[in-house]
Short mmCIF file of C-alpha atoms in Angstrom, two decimals:
data_model
loop_
_atom_site.label_atom_id
_atom_site.label_comp_id
_atom_site.label_asym_id
_atom_site.label_seq_id
_atom_site.Cartn_x
_atom_site.Cartn_y
_atom_site.Cartn_z
CA MET A 1 -53.06 -5.42 -5.38
CA LEU A 2 -50.49 -7.24 -7.48
CA ARG A 3 -47.62 -5.30 -5.91
CA ALA A 4 -48.80 -6.18 -2.40
CA GLY A 5 -48.83 -9.87 -3.31
CA PHE A 6 -45.36 -9.60 -4.82
CA ASP A 7 -44.00 -7.79 -1.76
CA PHE A 8 -45.48 -10.43 0.54
CA GLY A 9 -43.99 -13.23 -1.59
CA LEU A 10 -40.61 -11.53 -1.66
CA TRP A 11 -40.52 -11.14 2.14
CA LEU A 12 -41.64 -14.74 2.55
CA VAL A 13 -38.78 -15.97 0.35
CA LEU A 14 -36.25 -13.73 2.15
CA ASP A 15 -37.46 -14.93 5.55
CA LEU A 16 -37.12 -18.53 4.38
CA VAL A 17 -33.58 -17.91 3.11
CA PHE A 18 -32.62 -16.21 6.38
CA LEU A 19 -34.09 -19.08 8.40
CA VAL A 20 -32.47 -21.87 6.39
CA SER A 21 -29.05 -20.21 6.47
CA SER A 22 -29.21 -19.56 10.22
CA VAL A 23 -30.38 -23.12 11.00
CA THR A 24 -27.56 -24.49 8.82
CA ALA A 25 -25.00 -22.32 10.63
CA LEU A 26 -26.38 -23.39 14.02
CA ILE A 27 -26.08 -27.08 13.12
CA MET A 28 -22.53 -26.61 11.83
CA ALA A 29 -21.57 -24.67 14.95
CA ALA A 30 -22.99 -27.42 17.16
CA MET A 31 -21.15 -30.16 15.27
CA ALA A 32 -17.70 -28.59 15.65
CA ARG A 33 -15.55 -29.56 18.63
CA GLU A 34 -15.08 -27.07 21.47
CA ASP A 35 -11.29 -27.26 21.29
CA ALA A 36 -11.38 -26.35 17.59
CA TYR A 37 -12.80 -22.95 18.51
CA ARG A 38 -9.92 -22.36 20.92
CA ALA A 39 -7.33 -23.62 18.44
CA ALA A 40 -8.73 -21.33 15.73
CA ASP A 41 -8.61 -18.40 18.19
CA LYS A 42 -12.33 -17.69 17.78
CA GLN A 43 -15.08 -17.03 20.30
CA LYS A 44 -16.22 -19.99 22.40
CA LYS A 45 -18.58 -22.58 20.99
CA SER A 46 -21.24 -21.56 23.50
CA PHE A 47 -21.03 -17.95 22.24
CA TRP A 48 -21.74 -18.99 18.66
CA LEU A 49 -24.49 -21.39 19.71
CA ILE A 50 -26.23 -18.60 21.65
CA ILE A 51 -25.85 -16.01 18.86
CA LEU A 52 -27.02 -18.40 16.15
CA GLY A 53 -29.80 -19.79 18.35
CA ILE A 54 -31.11 -16.27 18.94
CA THR A 55 -30.90 -15.68 15.19
CA VAL A 56 -32.99 -18.79 14.49
CA ALA A 57 -35.55 -17.77 17.12
CA LEU A 58 -35.79 -14.25 15.71
CA ASN A 59 -36.27 -15.59 12.19
CA LEU A 60 -39.00 -17.92 13.40
CA PHE A 61 -40.99 -15.65 15.69
CA VAL A 62 -40.16 -11.99 15.01
CA SER A 63 -40.60 -10.38 11.63
CA VAL A 64 -38.57 -7.20 12.07
CA LEU A 65 -36.28 -6.41 9.16
CA PHE A 66 -33.54 -4.85 11.31
CA LEU A 67 -33.29 -7.90 13.56
CA SER A 68 -33.36 -10.27 10.59
CA ILE A 69 -30.52 -8.40 8.94
CA ALA A 70 -28.51 -8.41 12.19
CA GLY A 71 -29.00 -12.17 12.39
CA LEU A 72 -28.02 -12.57 8.76
CA ILE A 73 -24.80 -10.65 9.44
CA ALA A 74 -23.98 -13.00 12.34
CA THR A 75 -24.68 -15.99 10.11
CA ILE A 76 -22.48 -14.62 7.33
CA VAL A 77 -19.64 -13.96 9.81
CA PHE A 78 -19.88 -17.57 10.96
CA PHE A 79 -19.80 -18.93 7.39
CA VAL A 80 -17.04 -16.62 6.13
CA ASP A 81 -14.73 -16.35 9.14
CA VAL A 82 -15.36 -18.98 11.80
CA ARG A 83 -16.23 -22.07 9.77
CA PRO A 84 -13.16 -21.95 7.50
CA ALA A 85 -10.92 -21.49 10.55
CA LEU A 86 -12.57 -24.45 12.28
CA LYS A 87 -12.13 -26.62 9.18
CA GLN A 88 -8.48 -25.63 8.93
CA VAL A 89 -7.61 -26.57 12.52
CA SER A 90 -9.74 -29.72 12.39
CA GLY A 91 -8.05 -30.99 9.25
CA GLY A 92 -11.23 -30.85 7.21
CA GLY A 93 -11.70 -29.67 3.69
CA ARG A 94 -9.60 -30.08 0.58
CA GLY A 95 -6.00 -31.03 1.23
CA GLY A 96 -6.56 -31.37 4.97
CA ARG A 97 -4.23 -34.38 5.12
CA GLY A 98 -1.47 -32.58 3.27
CA GLY A 99 -1.93 -34.49 -0.01
CA SER A 100 -2.01 -33.18 -3.52
CA SER A 101 -4.99 -32.85 -5.82
CA SER A 102 -3.99 -36.08 -7.63
CA ASP A 103 -4.25 -38.20 -4.48
CA GLY A 104 -6.88 -40.91 -4.51
CA PRO A 105 -8.37 -42.78 -1.57
CA TYR A 106 -5.36 -45.16 -1.44
CA GLY A 107 -2.54 -42.71 -2.14
CA PRO A 108 -1.19 -40.68 -5.01
CA TYR A 109 -2.15 -41.50 -8.57
CA ASN A 110 1.01 -42.22 -10.56
CA GLY A 111 -0.49 -42.41 -14.05
CA GLY A 112 -0.57 -46.22 -14.33
CA ARG A 113 3.15 -46.69 -13.87
#
């Protein structure tokens, strides 16, 4: 009895993690510009929106482990491969303007000189 409750709780937590990660990836994919996908030499924006949208729908309505894992793999590929490439071509992220780590909002910090 206790094991069944633990197994149900574990699957519930995993489903929630899969859902939150796929929704986050879908939102990030939708917010990126279409030309950034082409500049990063990745699949089209519509491709990623469809794949991640299907992943969200599967996580919401279908509770099949194989399909959830396939969706998680697509989400991980987006986070690990596509998103960093989009940030690089869009100028986002740390050092996107070409400055150093000592740059402040108004230019480089010169140590009070």
